PDB file of N, CA and C in Angstrom:
ATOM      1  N   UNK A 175       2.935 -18.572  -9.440  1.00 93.00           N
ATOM      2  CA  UNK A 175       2.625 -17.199  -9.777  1.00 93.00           C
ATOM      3  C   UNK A 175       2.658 -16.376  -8.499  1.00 93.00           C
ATOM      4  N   UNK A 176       3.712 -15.095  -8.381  1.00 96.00           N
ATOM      5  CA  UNK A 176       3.280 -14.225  -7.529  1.00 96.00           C
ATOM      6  C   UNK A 176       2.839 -13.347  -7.789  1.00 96.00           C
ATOM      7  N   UNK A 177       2.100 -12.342  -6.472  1.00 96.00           N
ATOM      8  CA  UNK A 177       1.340 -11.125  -7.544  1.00 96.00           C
ATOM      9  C   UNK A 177       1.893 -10.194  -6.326  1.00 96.00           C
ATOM     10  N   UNK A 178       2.100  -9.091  -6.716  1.00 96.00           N
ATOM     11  CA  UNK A 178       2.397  -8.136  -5.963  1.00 96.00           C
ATOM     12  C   UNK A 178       1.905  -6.791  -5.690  1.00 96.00           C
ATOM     13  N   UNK A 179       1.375  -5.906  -5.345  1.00 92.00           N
ATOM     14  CA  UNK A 179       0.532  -4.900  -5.281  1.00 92.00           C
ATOM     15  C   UNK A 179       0.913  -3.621  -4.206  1.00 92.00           C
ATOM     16  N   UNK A 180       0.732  -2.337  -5.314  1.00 94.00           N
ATOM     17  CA  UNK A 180       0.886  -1.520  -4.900  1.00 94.00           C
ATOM     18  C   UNK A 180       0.043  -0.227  -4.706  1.00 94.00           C
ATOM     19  N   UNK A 181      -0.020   0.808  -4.659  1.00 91.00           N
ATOM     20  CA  UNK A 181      -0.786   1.997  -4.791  1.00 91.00           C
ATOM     21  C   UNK A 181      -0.638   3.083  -5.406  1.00 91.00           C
ATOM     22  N   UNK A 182      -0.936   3.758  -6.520  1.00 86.00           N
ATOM     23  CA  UNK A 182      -0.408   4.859  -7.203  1.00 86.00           C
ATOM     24  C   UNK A 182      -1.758   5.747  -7.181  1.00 86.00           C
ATOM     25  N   UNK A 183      -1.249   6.995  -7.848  1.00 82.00           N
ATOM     26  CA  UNK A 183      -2.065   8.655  -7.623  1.00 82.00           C
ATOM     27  C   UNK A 183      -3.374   8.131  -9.062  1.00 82.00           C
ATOM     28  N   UNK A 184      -3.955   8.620  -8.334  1.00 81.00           N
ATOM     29  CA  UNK A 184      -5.485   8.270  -9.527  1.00 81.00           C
ATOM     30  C   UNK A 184      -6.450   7.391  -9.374  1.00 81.00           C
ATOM     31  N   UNK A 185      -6.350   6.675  -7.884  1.00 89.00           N
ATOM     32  CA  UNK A 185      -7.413   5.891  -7.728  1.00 89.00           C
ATOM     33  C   UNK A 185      -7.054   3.998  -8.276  1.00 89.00           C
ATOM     34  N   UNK A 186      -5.420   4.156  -8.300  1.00 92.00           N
ATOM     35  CA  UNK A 186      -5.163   3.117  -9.308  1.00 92.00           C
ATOM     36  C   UNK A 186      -4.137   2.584  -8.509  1.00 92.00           C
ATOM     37  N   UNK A 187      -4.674   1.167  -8.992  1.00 93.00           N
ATOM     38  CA  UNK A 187      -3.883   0.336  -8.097  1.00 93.00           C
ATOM     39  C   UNK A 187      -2.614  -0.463  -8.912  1.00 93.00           C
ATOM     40  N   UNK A 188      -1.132  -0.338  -8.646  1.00 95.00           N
ATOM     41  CA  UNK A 188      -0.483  -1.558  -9.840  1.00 95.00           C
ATOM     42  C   UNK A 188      -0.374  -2.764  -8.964  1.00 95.00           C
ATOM     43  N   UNK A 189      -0.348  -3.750 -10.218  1.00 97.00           N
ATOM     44  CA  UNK A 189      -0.312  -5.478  -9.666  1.00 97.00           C
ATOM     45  C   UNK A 189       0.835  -5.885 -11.006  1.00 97.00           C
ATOM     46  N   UNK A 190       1.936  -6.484  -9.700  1.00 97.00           N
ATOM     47  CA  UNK A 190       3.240  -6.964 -10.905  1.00 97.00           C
ATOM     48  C   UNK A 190       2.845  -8.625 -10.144  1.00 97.00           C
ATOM     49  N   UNK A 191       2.716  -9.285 -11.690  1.00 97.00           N
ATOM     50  CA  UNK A 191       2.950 -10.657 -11.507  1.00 97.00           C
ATOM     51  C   UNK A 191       3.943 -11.288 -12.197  1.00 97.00           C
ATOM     52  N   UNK A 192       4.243 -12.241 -12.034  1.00 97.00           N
ATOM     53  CA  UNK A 192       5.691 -12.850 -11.645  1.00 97.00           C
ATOM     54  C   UNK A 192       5.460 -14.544 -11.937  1.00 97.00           C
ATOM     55  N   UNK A 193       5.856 -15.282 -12.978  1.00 97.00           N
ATOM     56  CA  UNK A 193       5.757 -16.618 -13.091  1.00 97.00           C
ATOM     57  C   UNK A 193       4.846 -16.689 -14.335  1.00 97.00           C
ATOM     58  N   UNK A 194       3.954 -18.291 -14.058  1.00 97.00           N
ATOM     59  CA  UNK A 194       3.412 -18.639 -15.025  1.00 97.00           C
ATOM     60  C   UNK A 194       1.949 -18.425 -14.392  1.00 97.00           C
ATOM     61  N   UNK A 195       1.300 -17.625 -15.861  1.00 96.00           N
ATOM     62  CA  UNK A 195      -0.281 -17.478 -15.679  1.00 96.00           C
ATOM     63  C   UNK A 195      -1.385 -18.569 -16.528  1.00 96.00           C
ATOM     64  N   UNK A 196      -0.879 -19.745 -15.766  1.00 96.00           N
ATOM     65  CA  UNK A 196      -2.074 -20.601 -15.854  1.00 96.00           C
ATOM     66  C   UNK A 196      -2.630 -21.229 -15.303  1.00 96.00           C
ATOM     67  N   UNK A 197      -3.074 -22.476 -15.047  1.00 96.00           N
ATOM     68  CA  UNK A 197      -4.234 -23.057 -14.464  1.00 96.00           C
ATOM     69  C   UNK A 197      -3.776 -22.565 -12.899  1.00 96.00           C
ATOM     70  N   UNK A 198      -2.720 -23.028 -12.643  1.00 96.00           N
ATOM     71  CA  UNK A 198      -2.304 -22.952 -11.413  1.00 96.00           C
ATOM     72  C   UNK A 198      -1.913 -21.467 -10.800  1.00 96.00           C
ATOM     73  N   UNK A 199      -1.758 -20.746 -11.783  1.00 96.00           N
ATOM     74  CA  UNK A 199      -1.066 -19.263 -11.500  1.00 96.00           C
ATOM     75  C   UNK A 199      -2.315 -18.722 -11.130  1.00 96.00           C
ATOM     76  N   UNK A 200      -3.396 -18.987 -11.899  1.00 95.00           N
ATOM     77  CA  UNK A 200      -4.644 -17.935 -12.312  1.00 95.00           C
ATOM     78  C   UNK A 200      -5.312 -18.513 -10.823  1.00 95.00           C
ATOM     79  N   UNK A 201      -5.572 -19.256 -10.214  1.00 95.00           N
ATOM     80  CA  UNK A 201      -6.030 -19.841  -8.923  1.00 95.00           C
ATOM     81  C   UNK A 201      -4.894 -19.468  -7.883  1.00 95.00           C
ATOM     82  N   UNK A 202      -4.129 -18.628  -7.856  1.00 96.00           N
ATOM     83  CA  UNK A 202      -3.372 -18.288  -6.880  1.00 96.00           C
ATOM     84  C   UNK A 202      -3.642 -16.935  -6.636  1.00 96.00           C
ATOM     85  N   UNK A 203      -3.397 -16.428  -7.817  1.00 96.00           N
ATOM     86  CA  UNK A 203      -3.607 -14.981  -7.595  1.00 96.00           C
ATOM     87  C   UNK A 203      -5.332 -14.418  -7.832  1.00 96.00           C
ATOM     88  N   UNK A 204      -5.961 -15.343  -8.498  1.00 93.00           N
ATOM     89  CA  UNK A 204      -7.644 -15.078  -8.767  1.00 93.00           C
ATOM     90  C   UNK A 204      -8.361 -14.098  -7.742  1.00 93.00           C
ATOM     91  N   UNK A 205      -8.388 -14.182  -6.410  1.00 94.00           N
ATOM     92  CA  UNK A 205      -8.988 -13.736  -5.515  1.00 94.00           C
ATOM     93  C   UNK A 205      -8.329 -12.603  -4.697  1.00 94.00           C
ATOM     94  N   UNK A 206      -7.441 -12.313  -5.143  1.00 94.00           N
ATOM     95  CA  UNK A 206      -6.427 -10.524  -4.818  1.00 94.00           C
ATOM     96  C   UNK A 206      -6.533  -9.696  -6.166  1.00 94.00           C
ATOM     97  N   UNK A 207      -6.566 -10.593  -7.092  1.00 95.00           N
ATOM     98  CA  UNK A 207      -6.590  -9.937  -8.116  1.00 95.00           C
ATOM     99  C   UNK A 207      -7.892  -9.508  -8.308  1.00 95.00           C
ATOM    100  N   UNK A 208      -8.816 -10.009  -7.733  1.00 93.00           N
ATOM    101  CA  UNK A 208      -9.984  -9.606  -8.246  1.00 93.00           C
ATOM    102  C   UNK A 208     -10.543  -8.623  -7.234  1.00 93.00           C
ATOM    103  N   UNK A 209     -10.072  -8.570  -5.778  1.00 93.00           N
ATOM    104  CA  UNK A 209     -10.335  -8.035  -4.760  1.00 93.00           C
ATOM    105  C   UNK A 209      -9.364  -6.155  -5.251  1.00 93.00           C
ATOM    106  N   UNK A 210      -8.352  -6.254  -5.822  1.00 92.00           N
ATOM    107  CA  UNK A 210      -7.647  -5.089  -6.651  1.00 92.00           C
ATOM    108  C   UNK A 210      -8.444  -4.420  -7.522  1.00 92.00           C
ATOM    109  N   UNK A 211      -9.142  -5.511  -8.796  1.00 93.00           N
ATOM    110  CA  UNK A 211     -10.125  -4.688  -9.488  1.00 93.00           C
ATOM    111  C   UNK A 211     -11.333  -4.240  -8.503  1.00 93.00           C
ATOM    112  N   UNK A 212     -11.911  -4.623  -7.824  1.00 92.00           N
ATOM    113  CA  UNK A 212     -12.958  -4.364  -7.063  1.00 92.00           C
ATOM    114  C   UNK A 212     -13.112  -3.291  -6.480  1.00 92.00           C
ATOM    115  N   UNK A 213     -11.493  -2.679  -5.764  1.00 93.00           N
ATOM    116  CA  UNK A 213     -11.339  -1.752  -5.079  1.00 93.00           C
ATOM    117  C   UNK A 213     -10.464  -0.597  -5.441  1.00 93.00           C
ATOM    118  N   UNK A 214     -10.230  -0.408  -7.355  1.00 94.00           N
ATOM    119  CA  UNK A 214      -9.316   0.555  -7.535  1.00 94.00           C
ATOM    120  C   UNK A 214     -10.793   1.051  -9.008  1.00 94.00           C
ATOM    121  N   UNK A 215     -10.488   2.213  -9.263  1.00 94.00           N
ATOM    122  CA  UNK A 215     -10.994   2.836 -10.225  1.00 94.00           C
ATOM    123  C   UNK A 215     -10.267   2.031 -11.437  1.00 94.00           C
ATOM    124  N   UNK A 216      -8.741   2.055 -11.650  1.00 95.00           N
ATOM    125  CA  UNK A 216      -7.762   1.303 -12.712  1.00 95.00           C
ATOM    126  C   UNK A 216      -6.607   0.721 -12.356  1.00 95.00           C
ATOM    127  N   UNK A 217      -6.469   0.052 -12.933  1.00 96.00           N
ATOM    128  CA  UNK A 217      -5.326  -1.212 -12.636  1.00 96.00           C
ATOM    129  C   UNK A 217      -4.394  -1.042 -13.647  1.00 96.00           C
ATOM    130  N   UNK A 218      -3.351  -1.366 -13.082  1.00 97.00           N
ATOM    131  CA  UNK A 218      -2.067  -1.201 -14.227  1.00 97.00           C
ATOM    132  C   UNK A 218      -1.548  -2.645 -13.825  1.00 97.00           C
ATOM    133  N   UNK A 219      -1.254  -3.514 -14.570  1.00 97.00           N
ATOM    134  CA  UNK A 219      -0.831  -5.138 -14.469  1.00 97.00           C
ATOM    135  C   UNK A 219       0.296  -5.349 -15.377  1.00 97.00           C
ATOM    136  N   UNK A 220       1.485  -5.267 -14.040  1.00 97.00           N
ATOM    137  CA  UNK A 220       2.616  -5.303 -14.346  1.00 97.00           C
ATOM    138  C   UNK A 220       2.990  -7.437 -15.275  1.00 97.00           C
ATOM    139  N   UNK A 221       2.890  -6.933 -16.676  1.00 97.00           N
ATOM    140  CA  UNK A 221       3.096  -8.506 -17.097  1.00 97.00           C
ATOM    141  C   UNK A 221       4.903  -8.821 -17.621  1.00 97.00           C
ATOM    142  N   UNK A 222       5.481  -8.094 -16.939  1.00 97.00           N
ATOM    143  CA  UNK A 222       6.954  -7.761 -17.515  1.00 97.00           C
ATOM    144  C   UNK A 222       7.703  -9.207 -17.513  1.00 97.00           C
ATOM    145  N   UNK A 223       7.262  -9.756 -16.148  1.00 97.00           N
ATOM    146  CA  UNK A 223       7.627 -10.958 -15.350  1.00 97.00           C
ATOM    147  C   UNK A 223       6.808 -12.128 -15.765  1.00 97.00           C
ATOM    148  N   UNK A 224       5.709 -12.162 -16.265  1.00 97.00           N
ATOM    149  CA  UNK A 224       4.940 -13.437 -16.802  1.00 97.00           C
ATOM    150  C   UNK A 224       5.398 -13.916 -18.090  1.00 97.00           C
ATOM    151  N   UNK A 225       5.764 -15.324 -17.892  1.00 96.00           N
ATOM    152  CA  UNK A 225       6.635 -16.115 -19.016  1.00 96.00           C
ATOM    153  C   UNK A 225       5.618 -16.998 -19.853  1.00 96.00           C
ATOM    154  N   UNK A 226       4.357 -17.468 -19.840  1.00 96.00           N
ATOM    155  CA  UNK A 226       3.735 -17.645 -20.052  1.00 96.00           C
ATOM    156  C   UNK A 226       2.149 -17.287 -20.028  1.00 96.00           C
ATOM    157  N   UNK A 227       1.290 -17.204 -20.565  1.00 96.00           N
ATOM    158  CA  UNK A 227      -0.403 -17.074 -20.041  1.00 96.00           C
ATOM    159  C   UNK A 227      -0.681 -18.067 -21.184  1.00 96.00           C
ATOM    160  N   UNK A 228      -2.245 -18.724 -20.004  1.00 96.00           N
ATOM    161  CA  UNK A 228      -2.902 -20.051 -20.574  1.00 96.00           C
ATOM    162  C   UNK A 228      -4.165 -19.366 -20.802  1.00 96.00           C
ATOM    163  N   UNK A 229      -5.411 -19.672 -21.577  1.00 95.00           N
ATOM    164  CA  UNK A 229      -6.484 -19.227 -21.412  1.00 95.00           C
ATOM    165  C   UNK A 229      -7.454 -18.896 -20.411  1.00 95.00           C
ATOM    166  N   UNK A 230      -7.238 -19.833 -18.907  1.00 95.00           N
ATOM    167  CA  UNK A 230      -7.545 -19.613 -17.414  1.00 95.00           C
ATOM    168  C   UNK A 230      -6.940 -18.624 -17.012  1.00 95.00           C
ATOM    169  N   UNK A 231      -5.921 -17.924 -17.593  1.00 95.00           N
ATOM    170  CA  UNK A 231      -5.325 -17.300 -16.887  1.00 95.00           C
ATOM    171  C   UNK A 231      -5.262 -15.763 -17.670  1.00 95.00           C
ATOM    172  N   UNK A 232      -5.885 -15.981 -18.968  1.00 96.00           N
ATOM    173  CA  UNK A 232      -6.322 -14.519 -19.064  1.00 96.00           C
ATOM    174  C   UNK A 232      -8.143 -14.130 -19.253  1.00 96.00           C
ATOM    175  N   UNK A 233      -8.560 -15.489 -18.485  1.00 95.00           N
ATOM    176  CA  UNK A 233      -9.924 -15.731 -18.473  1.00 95.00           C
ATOM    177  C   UNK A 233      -9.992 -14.245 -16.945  1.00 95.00           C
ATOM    178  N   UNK A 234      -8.899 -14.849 -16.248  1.00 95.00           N
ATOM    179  CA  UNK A 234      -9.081 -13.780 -14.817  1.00 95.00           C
ATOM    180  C   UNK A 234      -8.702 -12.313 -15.653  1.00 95.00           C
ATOM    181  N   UNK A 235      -7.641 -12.190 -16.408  1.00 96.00           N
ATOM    182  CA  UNK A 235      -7.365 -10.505 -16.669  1.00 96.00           C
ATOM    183  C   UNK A 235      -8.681 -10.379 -17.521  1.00 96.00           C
ATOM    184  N   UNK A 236      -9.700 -10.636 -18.276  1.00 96.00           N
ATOM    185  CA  UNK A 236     -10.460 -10.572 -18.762  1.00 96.00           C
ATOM    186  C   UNK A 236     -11.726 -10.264 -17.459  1.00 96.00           C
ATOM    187  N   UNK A 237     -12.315 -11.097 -16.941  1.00 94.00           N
ATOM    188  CA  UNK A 237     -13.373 -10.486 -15.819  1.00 94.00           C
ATOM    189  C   UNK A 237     -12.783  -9.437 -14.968  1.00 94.00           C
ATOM    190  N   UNK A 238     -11.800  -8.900 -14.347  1.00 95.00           N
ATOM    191  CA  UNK A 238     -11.106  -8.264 -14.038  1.00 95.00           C
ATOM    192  C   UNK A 238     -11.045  -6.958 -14.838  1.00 95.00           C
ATOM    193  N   UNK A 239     -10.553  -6.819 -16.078  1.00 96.00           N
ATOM    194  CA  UNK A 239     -11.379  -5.859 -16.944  1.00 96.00           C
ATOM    195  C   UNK A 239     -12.562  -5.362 -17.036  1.00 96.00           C
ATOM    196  N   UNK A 240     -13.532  -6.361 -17.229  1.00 96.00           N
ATOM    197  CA  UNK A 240     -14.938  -5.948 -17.155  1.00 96.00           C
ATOM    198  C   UNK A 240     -15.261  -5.468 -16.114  1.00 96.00           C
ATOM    199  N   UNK A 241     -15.070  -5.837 -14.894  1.00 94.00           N
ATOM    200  CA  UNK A 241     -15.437  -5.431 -13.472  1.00 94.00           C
ATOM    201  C   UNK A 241     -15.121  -3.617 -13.424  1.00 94.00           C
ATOM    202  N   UNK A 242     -13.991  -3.483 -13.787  1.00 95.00           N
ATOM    203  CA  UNK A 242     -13.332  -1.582 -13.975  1.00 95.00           C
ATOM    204  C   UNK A 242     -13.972  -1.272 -14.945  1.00 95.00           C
ATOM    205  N   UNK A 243     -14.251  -1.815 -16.274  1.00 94.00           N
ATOM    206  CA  UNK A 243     -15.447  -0.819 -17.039  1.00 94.00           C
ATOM    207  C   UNK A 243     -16.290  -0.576 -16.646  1.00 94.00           C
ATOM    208  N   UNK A 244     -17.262  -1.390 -15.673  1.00 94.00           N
ATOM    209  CA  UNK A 244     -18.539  -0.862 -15.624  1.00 94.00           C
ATOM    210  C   UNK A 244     -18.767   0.010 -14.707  1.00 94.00           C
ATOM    211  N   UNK A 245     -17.590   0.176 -14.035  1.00 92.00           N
ATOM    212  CA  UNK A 245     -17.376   1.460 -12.446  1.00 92.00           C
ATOM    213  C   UNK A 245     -16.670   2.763 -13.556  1.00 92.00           C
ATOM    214  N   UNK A 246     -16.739   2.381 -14.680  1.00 93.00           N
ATOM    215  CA  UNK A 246     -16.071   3.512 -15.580  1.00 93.00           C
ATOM    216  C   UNK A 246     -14.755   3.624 -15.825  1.00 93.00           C
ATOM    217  N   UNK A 247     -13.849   2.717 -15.372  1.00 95.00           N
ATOM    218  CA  UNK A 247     -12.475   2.459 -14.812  1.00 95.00           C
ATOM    219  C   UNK A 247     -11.865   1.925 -16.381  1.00 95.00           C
ATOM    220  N   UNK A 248     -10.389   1.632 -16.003  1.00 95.00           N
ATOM    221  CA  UNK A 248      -9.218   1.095 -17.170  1.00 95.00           C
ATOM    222  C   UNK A 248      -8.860  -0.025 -16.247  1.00 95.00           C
ATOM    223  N   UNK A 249      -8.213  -1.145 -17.366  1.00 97.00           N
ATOM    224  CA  UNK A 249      -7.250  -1.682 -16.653  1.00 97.00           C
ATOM    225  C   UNK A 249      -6.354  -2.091 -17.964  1.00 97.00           C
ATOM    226  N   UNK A 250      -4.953  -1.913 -18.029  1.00 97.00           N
ATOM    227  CA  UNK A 250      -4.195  -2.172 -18.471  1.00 97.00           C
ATOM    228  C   UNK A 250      -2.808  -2.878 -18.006  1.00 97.00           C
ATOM    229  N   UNK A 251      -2.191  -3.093 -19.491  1.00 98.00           N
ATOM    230  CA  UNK A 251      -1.487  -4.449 -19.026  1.00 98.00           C
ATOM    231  C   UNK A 251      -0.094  -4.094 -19.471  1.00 98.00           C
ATOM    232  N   UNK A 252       1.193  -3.588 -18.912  1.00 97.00           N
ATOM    233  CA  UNK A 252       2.402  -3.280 -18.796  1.00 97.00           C
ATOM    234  C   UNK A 252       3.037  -4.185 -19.055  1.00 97.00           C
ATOM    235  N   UNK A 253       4.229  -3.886 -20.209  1.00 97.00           N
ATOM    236  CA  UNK A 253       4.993  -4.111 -20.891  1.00 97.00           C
ATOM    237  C   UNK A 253       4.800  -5.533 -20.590  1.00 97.00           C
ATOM    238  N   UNK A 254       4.227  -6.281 -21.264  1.00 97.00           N
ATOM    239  CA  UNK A 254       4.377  -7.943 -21.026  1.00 97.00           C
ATOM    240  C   UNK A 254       5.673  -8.165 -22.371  1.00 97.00           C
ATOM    241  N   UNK A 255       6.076  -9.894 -22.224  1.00 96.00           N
ATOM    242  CA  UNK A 255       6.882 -10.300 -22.557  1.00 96.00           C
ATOM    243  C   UNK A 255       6.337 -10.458 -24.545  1.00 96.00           C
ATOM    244  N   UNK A 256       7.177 -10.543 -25.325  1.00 96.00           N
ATOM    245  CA  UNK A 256       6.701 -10.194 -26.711  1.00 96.00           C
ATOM    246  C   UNK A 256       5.746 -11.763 -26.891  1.00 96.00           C
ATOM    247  N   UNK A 257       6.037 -13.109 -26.752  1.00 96.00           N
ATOM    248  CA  UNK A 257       5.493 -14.398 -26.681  1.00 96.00           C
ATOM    249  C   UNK A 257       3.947 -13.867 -25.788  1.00 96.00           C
ATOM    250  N   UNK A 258       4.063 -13.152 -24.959  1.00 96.00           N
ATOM    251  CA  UNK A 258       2.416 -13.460 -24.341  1.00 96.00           C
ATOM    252  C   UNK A 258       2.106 -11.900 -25.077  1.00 96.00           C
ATOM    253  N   UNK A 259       2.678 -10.879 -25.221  1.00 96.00           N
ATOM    254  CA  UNK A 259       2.088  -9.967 -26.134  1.00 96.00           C
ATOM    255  C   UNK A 259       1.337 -10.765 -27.212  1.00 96.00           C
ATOM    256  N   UNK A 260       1.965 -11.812 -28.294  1.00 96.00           N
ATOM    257  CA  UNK A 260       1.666 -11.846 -29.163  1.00 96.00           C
ATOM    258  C   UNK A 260       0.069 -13.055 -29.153  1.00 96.00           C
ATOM    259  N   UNK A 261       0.011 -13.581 -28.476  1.00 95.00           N
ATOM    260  CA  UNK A 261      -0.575 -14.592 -27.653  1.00 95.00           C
ATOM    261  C   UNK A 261      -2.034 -13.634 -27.138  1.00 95.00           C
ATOM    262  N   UNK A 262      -1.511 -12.440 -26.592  1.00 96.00           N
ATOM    263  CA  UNK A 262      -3.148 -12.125 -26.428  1.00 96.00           C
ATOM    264  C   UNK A 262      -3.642 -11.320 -27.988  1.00 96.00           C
ATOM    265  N   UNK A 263      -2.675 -10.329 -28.579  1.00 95.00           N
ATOM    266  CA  UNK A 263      -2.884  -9.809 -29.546  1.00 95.00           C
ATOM    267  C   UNK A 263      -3.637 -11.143 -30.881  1.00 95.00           C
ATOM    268  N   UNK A 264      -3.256 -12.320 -30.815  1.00 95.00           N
ATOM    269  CA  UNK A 264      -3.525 -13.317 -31.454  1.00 95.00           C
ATOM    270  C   UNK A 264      -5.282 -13.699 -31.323  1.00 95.00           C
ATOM    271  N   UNK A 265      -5.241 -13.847 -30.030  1.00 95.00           N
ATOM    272  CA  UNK A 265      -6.996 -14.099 -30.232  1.00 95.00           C
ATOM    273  C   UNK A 265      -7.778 -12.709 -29.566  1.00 95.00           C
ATOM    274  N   UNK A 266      -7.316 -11.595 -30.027  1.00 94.00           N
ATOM    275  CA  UNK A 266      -8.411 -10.349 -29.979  1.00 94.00           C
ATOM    276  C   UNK A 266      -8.543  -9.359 -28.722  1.00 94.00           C
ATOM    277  N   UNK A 267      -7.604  -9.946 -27.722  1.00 96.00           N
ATOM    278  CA  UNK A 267      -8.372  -9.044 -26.729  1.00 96.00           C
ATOM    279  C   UNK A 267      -7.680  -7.680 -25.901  1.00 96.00           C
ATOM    280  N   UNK A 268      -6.752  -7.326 -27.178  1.00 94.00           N
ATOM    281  CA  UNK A 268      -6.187  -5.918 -26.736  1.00 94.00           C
ATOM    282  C   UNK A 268      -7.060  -4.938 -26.645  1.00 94.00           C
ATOM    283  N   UNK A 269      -8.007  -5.048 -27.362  1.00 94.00           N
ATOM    284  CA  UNK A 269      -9.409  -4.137 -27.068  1.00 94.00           C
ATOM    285  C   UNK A 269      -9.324  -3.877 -25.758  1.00 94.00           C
ATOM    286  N   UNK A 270      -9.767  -4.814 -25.404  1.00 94.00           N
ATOM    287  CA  UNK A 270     -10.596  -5.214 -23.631  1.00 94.00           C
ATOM    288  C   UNK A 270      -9.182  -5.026 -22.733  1.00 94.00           C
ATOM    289  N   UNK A 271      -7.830  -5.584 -23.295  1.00 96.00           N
ATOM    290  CA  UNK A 271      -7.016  -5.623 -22.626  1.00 96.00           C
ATOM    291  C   UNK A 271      -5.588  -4.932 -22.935  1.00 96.00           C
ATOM    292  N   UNK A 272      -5.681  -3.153 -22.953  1.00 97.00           N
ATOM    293  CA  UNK A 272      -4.907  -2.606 -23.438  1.00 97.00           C
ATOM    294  C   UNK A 272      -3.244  -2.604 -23.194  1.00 97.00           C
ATOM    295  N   UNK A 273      -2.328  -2.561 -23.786  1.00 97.00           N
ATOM    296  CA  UNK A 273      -1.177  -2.669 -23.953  1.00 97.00           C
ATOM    297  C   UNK A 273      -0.549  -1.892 -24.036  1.00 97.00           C
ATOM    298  N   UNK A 274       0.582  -1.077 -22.844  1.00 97.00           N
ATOM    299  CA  UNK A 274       1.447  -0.084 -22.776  1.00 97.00           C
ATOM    300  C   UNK A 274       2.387  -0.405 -22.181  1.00 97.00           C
ATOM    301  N   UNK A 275       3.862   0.449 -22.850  1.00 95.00           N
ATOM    302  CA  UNK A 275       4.985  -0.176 -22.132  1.00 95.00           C
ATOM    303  C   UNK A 275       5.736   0.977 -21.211  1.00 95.00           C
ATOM    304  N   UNK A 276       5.140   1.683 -20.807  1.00 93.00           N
ATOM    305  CA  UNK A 276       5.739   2.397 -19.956  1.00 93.00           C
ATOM    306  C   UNK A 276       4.785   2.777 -18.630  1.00 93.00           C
ATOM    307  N   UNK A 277       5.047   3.328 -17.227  1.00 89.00           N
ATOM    308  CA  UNK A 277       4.103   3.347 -16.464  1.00 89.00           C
ATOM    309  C   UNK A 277       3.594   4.653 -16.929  1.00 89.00           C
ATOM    310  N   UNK A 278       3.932   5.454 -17.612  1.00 89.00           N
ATOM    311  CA  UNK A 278       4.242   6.784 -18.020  1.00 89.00           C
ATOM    312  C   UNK A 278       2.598   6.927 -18.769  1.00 89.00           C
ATOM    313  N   UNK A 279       2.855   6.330 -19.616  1.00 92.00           N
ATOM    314  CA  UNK A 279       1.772   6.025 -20.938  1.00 92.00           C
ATOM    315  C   UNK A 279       0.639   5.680 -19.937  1.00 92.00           C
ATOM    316  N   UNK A 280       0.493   4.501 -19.142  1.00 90.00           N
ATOM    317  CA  UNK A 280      -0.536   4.348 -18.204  1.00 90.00           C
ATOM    318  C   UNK A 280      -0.870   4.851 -17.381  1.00 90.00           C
ATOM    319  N   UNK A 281      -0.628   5.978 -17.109  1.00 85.00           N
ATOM    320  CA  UNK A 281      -1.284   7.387 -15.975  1.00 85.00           C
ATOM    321  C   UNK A 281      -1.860   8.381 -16.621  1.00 85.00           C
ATOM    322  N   UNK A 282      -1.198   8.340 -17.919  1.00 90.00           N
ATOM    323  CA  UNK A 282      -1.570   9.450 -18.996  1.00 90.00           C
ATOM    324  C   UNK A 282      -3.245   8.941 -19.499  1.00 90.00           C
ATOM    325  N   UNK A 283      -3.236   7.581 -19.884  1.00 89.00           N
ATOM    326  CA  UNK A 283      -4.060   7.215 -20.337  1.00 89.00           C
ATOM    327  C   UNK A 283      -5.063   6.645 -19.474  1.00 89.00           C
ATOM    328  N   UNK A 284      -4.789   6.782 -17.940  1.00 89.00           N
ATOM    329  CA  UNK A 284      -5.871   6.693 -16.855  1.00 89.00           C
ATOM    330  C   UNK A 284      -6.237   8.124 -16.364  1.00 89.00           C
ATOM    331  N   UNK A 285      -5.612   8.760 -17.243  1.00 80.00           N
ATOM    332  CA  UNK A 285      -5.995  10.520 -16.687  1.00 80.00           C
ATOM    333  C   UNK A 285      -7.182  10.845 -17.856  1.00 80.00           C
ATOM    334  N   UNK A 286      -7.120  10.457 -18.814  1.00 56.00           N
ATOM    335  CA  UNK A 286      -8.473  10.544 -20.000  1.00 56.00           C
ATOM    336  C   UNK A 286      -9.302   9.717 -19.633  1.00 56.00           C
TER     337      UNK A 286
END
């Protein structure tokens, strides 16, 4: 898993990851990723490039979420692949872990 990170207007940070998000992915990137939520108001998490996610590995986009709600923050999750779309949409957590496919939609919706 790579993770890559950038800086955009709004206090918001994007993170494009790249590979497989599981046991091994989620322990690579765990501690940038979490150091990103820590230090941005909202996160935009580029999943365009992730071919898989395991439950460890949306155990991290999950605390990572919570961490930006309670500073009042978003974090959302960019255009992922339709197999891990359907995969998180499957056990519930588009709530917590919103889903947009454009960066467009996610500035708009970090501006509300």
């Amino acid at each position: 898993m790579e993770m890559q990170f950038t800086t955009l207007p709004q206090d918001t940070a994007k993170v494009v990851l790249s590979g497989r998000l599981d046991a091994a992915g989620s322990a690579a990137i765990d501690l940038p990723f979490n150091a990103a939520a820590g230090s941005h108001r909202h996160v935009l998490v580029d999943m365009s490039a992730v071919s898989f996610v395991a439950s460890i590995g949306i155990r991290t986009l999950v605390l990572g979420a919570k961490t930006i709600q309670r500073r009042g923050g978003k974090l959302l999750l960019l255009n992922p692949r339709t197999e891990v779309e359907q995969v998180l949409e499957t056990i519930g957590v588009t709530d917590l872990l919103p889903i947009v496919h454009t960066e467009a939609e996610a500035l708009a919706a970090f501006g509300s």
